[in-house]
Amino acid sequence: MNMNDQKDLDLSALFIGDKAENGDYFKKVMSDLIDEHVGWRKNYFPKDKAMITPEEQSSESFIKTQNHMKDVLAEVSRRLRDKSVPWHSAGRYWGHMNSETLMPAVLAYTYAMLWNGNNVAYESSPATSEMEEEVGEEFAKLMSYKEGWGHIVADGSLANLEGLWYARNIKSLPFALKEVVPESVSGKDEWELLNMTTAEIMDLVAANGDKIEEIKNASARSGRNLNKLGKWLIPRTKHYSWLKAADIIGIGLDQVVAVDVDDHYRMDINALEKTIRELTDKQIPILGVVGVVGSTEEGAVDSIDKIVELRNKLQKENIYFYLHVDAAYGGYGRAIFLDEDNNFIPYDKLEEEFNKYNVFTEKGNHIKEEVYNAYKAVEEAESVTIDPHKMGYIPYSAGGIAIKDIRMRDVISYFATYVFEKGADIPALLGAYILEGSKAGATAAAVWAAHQTLPLNISGYGKLIGASIEGSQRYYNFLQGQTFDVDGRTFEIHPLTSPDFNMVDYVVKEQGNDNLVAMNELNHDFYNKASYVDGNLYSKGYIVSHTDFAQDDYGDSPLNYVKSLGFSEDEWRKAGKVTIIRASVMSPYMNDKENFKYFTSSIHDAIQEYLEDIVK
Ligand SMILES: *Cc1c(COP(=O)(O)O)cnc(C)c1O
């Protein structure tokens, strides 16, 4: 069976639905799957004696225990119904990277959970281990890695940690080679050792495969040379997982350097070059650079192509750095650029392909060329973080990582002989090649089922991502220029930037106010009103999330925006931050003009109501 022959994917069929429109279908499939699991149990040595007898099942203690369990579950249900965030809402939840999850993923997860596979090793989960192996290959293909590999990780934070683990060990390998097989790097001075390319290093390690254990033992994992490896450069928009990673991986926070971002909140490439040159002029090497595809607070897409270009230029000057792309958030977005044969669609053919697959409901320039170029260049990075539990619309906990060169695995691997048989094949040994140990097979089933239903190209995920991007553009256009009259005072909405991806940030500002602290307070109060903080969540017609752009993290990057709102630089210094309302537009329904229009009036009314409450 070719499961990927779906040309005309209907997104509406893939979710339970805002009003559980597909609820009956969901129940029917779930119930059929449960029947199959029950049957599987019965059919395993069917003649074996049953351990639980009908007599026991009718005993007083049995019934009492069962009833108690039911009460406990009723309480679980009560708590969940009472205090859950209505992410499934088609047009009322405009906050974190959360929405309805894909029905195939929910069904596969729940079903596979009944088998409780542990993907740490093939022997405890043959079915789901194979699914994870396929998913890993799909991640690699999504990044256009020809010799790549990938696997599921608990989350993006751990995938980032693993990325830094790769970078650290690889950067240290030339020293290890010098120790174990000095002739392999003869004639290279310390600076040259520190600036070898990853490809060169992997070739040398492969050429000395018989000494791999000794080489690994002399790598940074030994603790040797840890302080020589240089700086880890990340944009100011960094996710805080990078700080944790630098801490745990042992390079230390002192080696982490934040690079300024431009007015689009993308890494400023001039600032990057300047930082690199200042460091290398002092003979301080660059361990690596992180480019972010979909920053957590702005959805900004760093110009990966320009980072790669800079790397190529510097390489001629004997400077090389490892490149990791943190696409925890935006990674699935690459699917919109791949045709059904996994070719990256040329920019001038995009529109035609979008039309062919009905990716957008209306014509228009939905993808910025800079963003396109950035996504294309991801294939040049050594490793990429991608979170299925964000733009993959898959239930938690599902992160992922892809690496460009499958041989890189060998530089972080461990073989615990009691679990793994050394020399056996992947996926037999997954746990030997990754940071984690035991891991849910159910997650692999969920991601696998989603990828089978929506291929990672324009015909599948591309369409879902497109719906999300178009929804964010509608939302951005709607917010721009909105004003609200409250007791004769006028409040305006000012979006931060037009979205690179699907996130829209904005502030609410009172007309005439030139006090930034006051505006921050207003936005904070607004967030409280539009969230669980202040009042019953289920009575909120519009729910948002918020963030602070603080000078400590962002430097002066927000200054131009703050000035454009009419605040002086003094105000910026005094306030030290700007409080932002933030929405990742993941709803798969807001691309439709009529659907969007339906919800805009409730959003408008809710904002009016929140502002009236605040002013009171
Ligand atoms: C969400 C995110 C992470 C961390 O992912 P988790 O799955 O929450 O651990 C890392 N980097 C970026 C850019 C993110 O948006």
XYZ file of C-alpha atoms and ligand atoms in Angstrom:
631
model
C 0.000 0.000 0.000
C 1.268 3.457 -0.829
C 0.070 5.454 2.110
C 1.347 8.730 0.721
C -0.815 9.053 -2.361
C -3.031 11.678 -0.772
C -3.114 14.589 -3.218
C -6.040 16.469 -1.828
C -5.635 16.370 1.904
C -8.589 17.790 3.849
C -7.308 19.303 7.082
C -10.806 19.358 8.586
C -10.842 15.579 8.646
C -7.681 15.435 10.758
C -8.833 17.036 14.000
C -11.480 16.143 16.543
C -12.828 19.629 15.927
C -13.545 22.760 17.914
C -17.067 21.486 18.593
C -16.044 17.822 18.408
C -17.532 17.715 14.921
C -15.480 14.585 14.230
C -16.072 13.226 17.734
C -18.091 10.221 16.596
C -15.436 9.196 14.119
C -12.772 9.579 16.793
C -14.736 7.402 19.231
C -15.416 4.758 16.620
C -11.774 4.424 15.556
C -10.564 4.526 19.168
C -13.039 1.872 20.162
C -12.054 -0.345 17.214
C -8.411 0.014 18.154
C -9.119 -0.905 21.758
C -10.981 -3.979 20.532
C -7.898 -4.964 18.586
C -5.711 -4.624 21.639
C -8.127 -6.638 23.743
C -8.234 -9.297 21.040
C -4.428 -9.367 20.900
C -4.305 -10.160 24.603
C -6.880 -12.907 24.251
C -5.108 -14.468 21.293
C -1.710 -14.750 22.943
C -1.576 -18.398 24.067
C -5.361 -18.484 24.097
C -5.424 -21.711 26.090
C -3.491 -20.238 29.030
C -5.470 -20.177 32.240
C -7.260 -16.884 32.958
C -5.905 -15.263 36.122
C -8.984 -13.240 36.944
C -12.065 -15.396 37.413
C -15.747 -14.406 37.076
C -16.199 -15.295 40.775
C -13.512 -12.878 41.788
C -14.961 -10.226 39.514
C -18.263 -10.436 41.356
C -16.736 -10.347 44.851
C -17.425 -7.423 47.143
C -13.790 -6.278 47.367
C -13.358 -6.413 43.591
C -16.426 -4.281 42.966
C -15.452 -1.870 45.715
C -11.971 -1.479 44.240
C -13.376 -0.947 40.786
C -15.786 1.674 42.038
C -13.023 3.439 43.880
C -10.922 3.536 40.702
C -13.886 4.992 38.856
C -14.260 7.691 41.497
C -10.593 8.560 41.167
C -10.944 8.862 37.398
C -14.062 10.960 37.802
C -11.969 13.301 39.928
C -9.231 13.364 37.293
C -11.891 14.283 34.778
C -13.383 16.930 37.042
C -9.997 18.544 37.559
C -9.172 18.484 33.871
C -12.521 19.899 32.823
C -12.313 22.534 35.514
C -8.797 23.781 34.855
C -7.583 23.066 31.348
C -6.690 25.619 28.764
C -9.075 25.561 25.780
C -6.334 25.218 23.179
C -8.643 23.359 20.884
C -10.576 26.558 20.272
C -10.704 27.543 16.618
C -10.533 31.267 17.280
C -10.447 32.156 20.972
C -7.026 30.871 22.020
C -4.180 33.082 20.742
C -1.273 32.227 23.001
C 1.443 29.606 23.161
C 2.446 27.088 20.480
C -0.546 24.990 21.294
C -3.640 23.954 19.476
C -5.687 20.938 18.682
C -3.417 17.996 18.077
C -3.717 15.780 15.021
C -6.229 12.980 15.451
C -3.993 10.315 13.881
C -1.299 11.185 16.421
C -3.699 11.111 19.373
C -5.137 7.779 18.256
C -1.752 6.200 17.554
C -0.328 7.460 20.853
C -3.214 6.160 22.910
C -3.242 2.856 21.096
C 0.514 2.311 21.217
C 0.563 3.227 24.890
C -1.425 0.063 25.543
C 1.634 -1.920 24.404
C 3.988 0.228 26.489
C 7.003 -0.127 24.244
C 10.316 1.328 25.426
C 12.291 2.603 22.463
C 15.585 2.620 24.342
C 16.292 -0.758 22.730
C 14.775 -2.724 19.917
C 14.204 -5.809 22.028
C 11.667 -4.029 24.219
C 9.767 -2.377 21.365
C 10.278 -3.861 17.894
C 7.223 -2.202 16.345
C 7.713 1.315 17.667
C 11.535 1.181 17.362
C 11.113 0.665 13.631
C 8.677 3.569 13.528
C 11.194 5.806 15.294
C 13.894 4.813 12.843
C 11.623 5.804 9.958
C 10.691 9.056 11.664
C 14.400 9.820 12.109
C 14.956 9.306 8.392
C 12.015 11.597 7.685
C 13.491 14.331 9.905
C 16.768 14.026 7.985
C 14.975 14.177 4.629
C 12.990 17.191 5.773
C 16.322 18.978 6.243
C 17.566 17.685 2.838
C 20.348 15.761 4.587
C 21.588 13.105 2.176
C 23.680 11.142 4.665
C 21.754 12.225 7.718
C 20.045 10.628 10.664
C 17.590 11.656 13.333
C 15.538 10.497 16.267
C 12.809 11.568 18.629
C 13.875 13.402 21.779
C 11.742 14.182 24.816
C 11.698 17.861 23.913
C 13.516 20.682 22.209
C 15.548 21.547 25.283
C 17.123 18.102 25.314
C 17.588 18.157 21.540
C 19.501 21.427 21.946
C 21.591 19.858 24.685
C 22.336 16.972 22.355
C 23.286 19.440 19.603
C 25.777 21.113 21.897
C 27.047 17.701 22.959
C 27.817 16.902 19.317
C 29.522 20.252 18.805
C 31.648 19.922 21.933
C 32.850 16.416 21.203
C 33.502 17.065 17.522
C 35.421 20.279 18.198
C 37.634 18.415 20.653
C 38.364 15.458 18.372
C 41.377 16.967 16.589
C 43.129 17.106 19.987
C 42.133 13.527 20.616
C 43.446 12.526 17.191
C 46.680 14.289 17.940
C 46.988 12.286 21.148
C 46.036 8.879 19.755
C 47.043 9.027 16.082
C 49.332 12.078 15.831
C 50.300 11.368 12.226
C 46.666 11.932 11.178
C 46.927 15.643 12.034
C 50.635 16.185 11.654
C 51.697 19.675 10.686
C 48.609 21.331 12.160
C 49.098 23.916 14.876
C 46.625 24.394 17.702
C 44.601 27.035 15.856
C 44.290 24.794 12.828
C 43.203 21.907 15.017
C 40.517 24.120 16.503
C 39.253 25.216 13.111
C 38.952 21.984 11.198
C 35.634 21.426 9.479
C 33.233 18.820 10.809
C 33.479 16.931 7.496
C 37.285 16.750 7.737
C 37.116 15.594 11.330
C 34.547 12.910 10.585
C 36.660 11.650 7.679
C 39.729 11.376 9.913
C 37.805 9.607 12.640
C 36.370 7.193 10.067
C 39.828 6.578 8.631
C 40.991 5.619 12.114
C 37.933 3.529 12.932
C 39.985 0.815 14.619
C 41.073 3.340 17.264
C 37.632 4.910 17.695
C 37.272 4.011 21.376
C 40.665 5.464 22.292
C 39.953 8.591 20.274
C 36.584 9.035 21.949
C 38.124 8.504 25.350
C 40.561 11.327 24.650
C 37.802 13.679 23.420
C 36.045 16.348 25.479
C 34.109 13.609 27.201
C 37.266 12.989 29.226
C 37.150 16.556 30.489
C 40.337 17.357 28.556
C 40.555 20.587 26.546
C 37.071 21.668 27.619
C 38.179 25.231 28.229
C 39.917 25.543 24.855
C 36.979 24.955 22.574
C 35.840 28.540 22.374
C 32.603 30.447 22.349
C 29.045 29.341 21.660
C 27.227 32.149 19.848
C 23.467 32.467 20.072
C 21.109 35.295 19.107
C 19.596 37.407 21.860
C 16.250 35.811 21.090
C 17.682 32.548 22.431
C 15.600 29.983 24.183
C 16.774 29.577 27.784
C 17.468 25.897 27.147
C 20.806 27.051 25.671
C 21.929 28.354 29.032
C 20.990 25.102 30.710
C 22.817 23.194 27.980
C 26.046 25.196 28.310
C 25.874 24.726 32.055
C 25.335 20.975 31.961
C 27.632 20.189 29.034
C 30.460 21.754 30.978
C 31.623 24.483 28.633
C 30.090 26.942 31.081
C 27.955 30.031 30.764
C 31.041 32.231 30.360
C 31.493 30.736 26.900
C 28.009 31.715 25.782
C 27.922 34.962 23.800
C 24.647 36.639 22.833
C 24.592 38.210 19.370
C 22.419 41.261 18.690
C 19.283 40.924 16.620
C 17.943 43.381 14.035
C 14.560 45.124 13.885
C 12.978 41.890 12.648
C 14.393 40.072 15.679
C 16.613 38.030 13.385
C 20.287 37.569 14.231
C 22.197 40.600 12.965
C 24.753 39.089 10.609
C 27.039 42.121 10.782
C 27.034 41.840 14.541
C 27.775 38.137 14.212
C 30.762 38.762 11.964
C 32.013 41.518 14.235
C 31.734 39.285 17.289
C 33.539 36.436 15.558
C 36.327 38.692 14.335
C 36.820 40.306 17.738
C 37.163 36.878 19.308
C 39.325 35.251 16.659
C 41.611 38.294 16.557
C 42.330 37.386 20.174
C 42.856 33.738 19.168
C 39.622 32.699 20.849
C 37.972 30.030 18.680
C 34.286 29.724 17.888
C 32.875 26.438 19.107
C 29.642 27.015 17.281
C 26.832 29.300 16.210
C 23.125 28.709 16.758
C 20.710 30.036 14.166
C 17.084 30.105 15.245
C 14.285 29.209 12.853
C 11.199 30.442 14.622
C 12.289 32.295 17.745
C 10.223 31.406 20.773
C 8.897 34.886 21.479
C 8.772 36.451 18.005
C 8.675 33.590 15.512
C 11.637 35.248 13.806
C 13.610 33.248 11.261
C 17.347 33.943 11.382
C 19.039 34.205 7.993
C 20.667 30.786 8.070
C 21.822 31.362 4.477
C 23.799 34.418 5.545
C 25.324 32.558 8.491
C 26.407 29.835 6.069
C 27.751 32.432 3.651
C 29.757 34.000 6.446
C 31.068 30.606 7.478
C 32.225 29.909 3.921
C 33.980 33.250 3.822
C 35.701 32.736 7.179
C 36.761 29.233 6.291
C 39.158 30.749 3.774
C 40.707 32.572 6.729
C 41.106 29.400 8.737
C 38.083 30.008 10.935
C 35.405 27.366 11.230
C 32.434 26.935 13.538
C 29.842 24.216 14.052
C 26.346 25.346 13.040
C 23.278 24.160 14.885
C 19.841 25.322 13.798
C 17.346 25.603 16.612
C 14.143 24.958 14.680
C 12.289 23.534 17.667
C 9.446 25.841 16.755
C 9.775 26.423 13.000
C 11.247 23.106 11.850
C 8.074 21.637 10.376
C 7.769 24.806 8.330
C 10.359 23.377 5.942
C 7.681 20.993 4.633
C 5.984 23.830 2.780
C 9.049 24.136 0.504
C 9.453 20.476 -0.437
C 7.726 18.880 -3.398
C 6.479 15.321 -3.228
C 9.914 14.026 -4.246
C 11.552 15.989 -1.441
C 13.110 18.560 -3.763
C 13.324 22.101 -2.458
C 10.935 24.045 -4.689
C 12.571 26.961 -6.557
C 11.388 30.333 -5.274
C 9.822 31.371 -8.573
C 7.798 28.130 -8.683
C 6.450 28.430 -5.154
C 3.266 30.296 -5.997
C 2.337 27.809 -8.706
C 2.908 24.887 -6.332
C 0.961 26.590 -3.542
C -1.960 26.958 -5.941
C -1.727 23.374 -7.088
C -1.996 22.067 -3.527
C -4.359 24.749 -2.223
C -1.880 25.678 0.470
C -3.385 29.146 0.889
C -7.008 30.172 0.492
C -6.103 33.539 -1.022
C -3.383 34.671 -3.369
C -0.696 36.905 -1.963
C 2.898 37.027 -0.929
C 2.718 34.641 2.018
C 6.405 33.747 2.235
C 9.144 36.346 2.499
C 12.106 35.636 0.278
C 14.528 36.003 3.208
C 12.581 33.355 5.089
C 12.639 31.051 2.072
C 16.416 31.447 1.749
C 16.887 30.777 5.440
C 14.907 27.544 5.304
C 16.768 26.403 2.226
C 20.159 26.811 3.891
C 19.237 24.636 6.868
C 20.712 21.716 4.924
C 24.164 23.218 5.520
C 23.922 23.003 9.305
C 25.470 20.094 11.189
C 22.385 19.535 13.306
C 18.825 20.766 13.712
C 16.352 20.702 16.568
C 12.731 20.111 15.560
C 9.771 19.705 17.896
C 6.859 17.534 16.771
C 4.972 18.785 19.826
C 5.033 22.313 18.436
C 4.342 22.717 14.695
C 3.973 18.965 14.301
C 0.617 19.205 16.123
C 1.548 16.080 18.086
C 0.823 15.524 21.779
C 3.598 15.992 24.338
C 6.242 14.923 24.817
C 7.807 14.857 21.373
C 10.951 16.697 20.378
C 13.456 15.715 17.733
C 16.893 16.180 16.284
C 18.419 15.578 12.856
C 22.135 15.398 12.081
C 23.743 15.992 8.703
C 26.243 13.146 8.834
C 25.199 9.838 10.354
C 28.828 9.212 11.356
C 28.494 11.984 13.941
C 26.601 9.499 16.089
C 29.827 7.710 16.830
C 31.283 10.673 18.673
C 28.661 10.702 21.406
C 27.803 7.008 21.645
C 28.002 4.858 24.753
C 27.544 1.137 24.956
C 26.026 -0.153 28.166
C 26.686 -3.825 27.647
C 23.895 -5.008 29.880
C 21.332 -3.330 27.626
C 22.978 -3.349 24.230
C 24.877 -5.735 22.188
C 27.778 -3.845 20.723
C 27.999 -4.069 16.976
C 24.293 -4.702 16.556
C 22.384 -2.478 14.180
C 20.283 0.581 14.680
C 17.532 0.619 15.734
C 18.668 -2.129 18.077
C 20.880 0.301 19.950
C 19.028 3.581 19.955
C 19.810 4.227 23.622
C 23.539 4.003 22.878
C 23.398 6.915 20.463
C 21.234 9.402 22.306
C 21.153 11.390 25.502
C 18.132 9.709 26.984
C 17.418 6.229 28.171
C 13.928 4.800 28.405
C 11.483 6.525 26.124
C 7.891 6.030 25.109
C 7.249 3.924 22.036
C 3.856 5.607 21.972
C 5.486 8.893 20.980
C 7.135 7.249 17.993
C 3.782 5.766 16.946
C 2.163 9.204 17.232
C 4.806 10.971 15.141
C 4.931 8.130 12.624
C 1.155 8.105 12.169
C 1.069 11.879 11.722
C 3.866 11.774 9.123
C 2.099 8.997 7.233
C -1.150 10.937 7.199
C 0.485 14.251 6.359
C 3.730 13.701 4.464
C 6.527 16.129 5.310
C 6.147 18.058 2.073
C 3.833 20.529 0.398
C 1.039 17.962 0.015
C 0.836 17.218 3.737
C 2.347 19.252 6.538
C 2.955 22.047 4.050
C -0.771 22.557 3.860
C -1.241 22.592 7.624
C 1.672 24.989 8.144
C 0.261 27.127 5.330
C -3.102 27.343 7.097
C -1.339 28.459 10.239
C 0.783 31.058 8.415
C -2.223 32.462 6.565
C -4.171 32.633 9.825
C -1.352 34.598 11.437
C -1.347 37.035 8.528
C -5.089 37.588 8.894
C -4.636 38.157 12.602
C -1.773 40.601 12.028
C -3.799 42.559 9.483
C -6.814 42.610 11.767
C -4.867 43.910 14.770
C -3.083 46.623 12.870
C -4.861 49.926 13.403
C -7.491 48.612 15.846
C -8.610 51.258 18.314
C -10.857 51.045 21.359
C -12.765 53.820 23.028
C -13.091 53.540 26.813
C -14.634 56.444 28.757
C -13.321 58.934 26.236
C -9.804 57.441 26.321
C -8.439 55.811 23.161
C -6.403 52.606 23.135
C -4.510 51.421 20.078
C -2.978 48.113 19.031
C 0.531 48.116 17.585
C 1.947 44.871 16.162
C 5.694 44.342 16.565
C 6.685 43.078 13.099
C 4.928 41.320 10.270
C 5.316 37.616 11.016
C 8.219 35.648 9.500
C 6.361 32.509 10.460
C 3.099 32.293 12.386
C 3.652 34.359 15.511
C 2.142 37.784 16.046
C 3.303 40.070 18.871
C 1.746 43.393 19.789
C 1.230 45.985 22.486
C -1.845 47.893 23.601
C -1.096 51.576 24.024
C -3.145 54.478 25.239
C -3.077 57.318 22.750
C -0.935 60.166 24.038
C 0.792 58.118 26.721
C 4.533 58.719 26.733
C 5.293 56.733 29.882
C 6.644 53.275 29.041
C 6.284 51.922 32.575
C 2.583 52.783 32.369
C 2.237 51.017 29.021
C 3.973 47.932 30.424
C 1.541 47.915 33.327
C -1.382 48.223 30.941
C -0.169 45.234 28.914
C 0.472 43.232 32.017
C -3.044 43.945 33.261
C -4.331 43.093 29.811
C -2.573 39.738 29.898
C -4.011 39.037 33.341
C -7.497 39.713 32.017
C -6.905 37.575 28.935
C -5.558 34.545 30.810
C -6.143 32.275 33.792
C -4.642 34.881 36.166
C -7.650 37.075 36.726
C -11.059 35.375 36.758
C -12.570 32.238 35.277
C -10.693 31.132 32.173
C -13.831 29.756 30.560
C -15.526 33.115 30.639
C -12.664 34.712 28.682
C -13.700 35.305 25.102
C -10.076 35.792 24.054
C -6.989 34.209 25.601
C -3.397 35.362 24.990
C 0.136 34.847 26.283
C 2.737 37.486 27.025
C 6.452 38.078 27.322
C 8.900 40.768 28.392
C 11.677 42.032 26.160
C 14.086 42.995 28.926
C 17.324 44.904 28.360
C 19.311 42.149 30.089
C 18.368 39.697 27.353
C 17.639 41.887 24.377
C 20.081 44.753 24.742
C 18.735 47.672 22.736
C 17.135 45.568 20.029
C 13.594 46.691 20.958
C 14.562 50.382 21.065
C 13.421 51.218 17.525
C 10.047 49.645 18.137
C 9.699 51.466 21.459
C 10.602 54.753 19.767
C 8.125 54.114 16.951
C 5.419 53.998 19.615
C 6.382 57.508 20.724
C 8.571 56.767 23.752
C 11.918 58.413 24.301
C 15.161 56.545 24.766
C 15.116 57.762 28.377
C 11.817 55.986 28.903
C 13.349 52.772 27.546
C 16.301 53.052 29.949
C 13.987 53.816 32.844
C 11.537 50.976 32.196
C 14.242 48.456 31.254
C 11.779 46.339 29.295
C 8.742 46.322 27.095
C 5.854 43.974 27.867
C 4.447 42.260 24.804
C 1.258 40.333 24.056
C 2.143 37.259 22.032
C 0.303 34.705 19.944
C 1.449 31.691 18.008
C -1.369 31.272 15.523
C -1.680 27.520 15.244
C -5.394 27.176 14.719
C -5.927 25.289 11.458
C -9.205 27.140 10.892
C -8.215 30.811 10.885
C -6.915 30.749 7.305
C -10.507 30.808 6.114
C -11.802 34.342 5.627
C -15.316 33.655 6.897
C -14.129 31.631 9.889
C -11.748 34.409 10.808
C -14.403 37.090 10.424
C -16.715 35.121 12.684
C -14.200 35.256 15.544
C -12.933 38.791 15.057
C -16.063 40.315 16.504
C -15.736 38.226 19.672
C -12.047 39.118 19.917
C -12.869 42.788 19.458
C -15.603 42.681 22.086
C -13.365 40.824 24.538
C -10.552 43.376 24.154
C -13.071 46.176 24.707
C -14.349 44.441 27.837
C -10.833 43.807 29.242
C -9.886 47.444 28.705
C -13.069 48.661 30.370
C -12.332 46.415 33.368
C -8.754 47.704 33.554
C -9.758 51.358 33.290
C -12.338 50.839 36.045
C 10.283 25.659 22.359
C 11.666 25.953 21.995
C 12.727 25.240 22.555
C 12.565 24.233 23.642
O 11.693 23.250 23.332
P 10.917 22.421 24.452
O 10.312 21.367 23.625
O 9.950 23.336 25.107
O 11.940 21.908 25.400
C 14.007 25.525 22.119
N 14.215 26.458 21.195
C 13.225 27.170 20.639
C 13.530 28.202 19.599
C 11.912 26.947 21.025
O 10.924 27.680 20.499
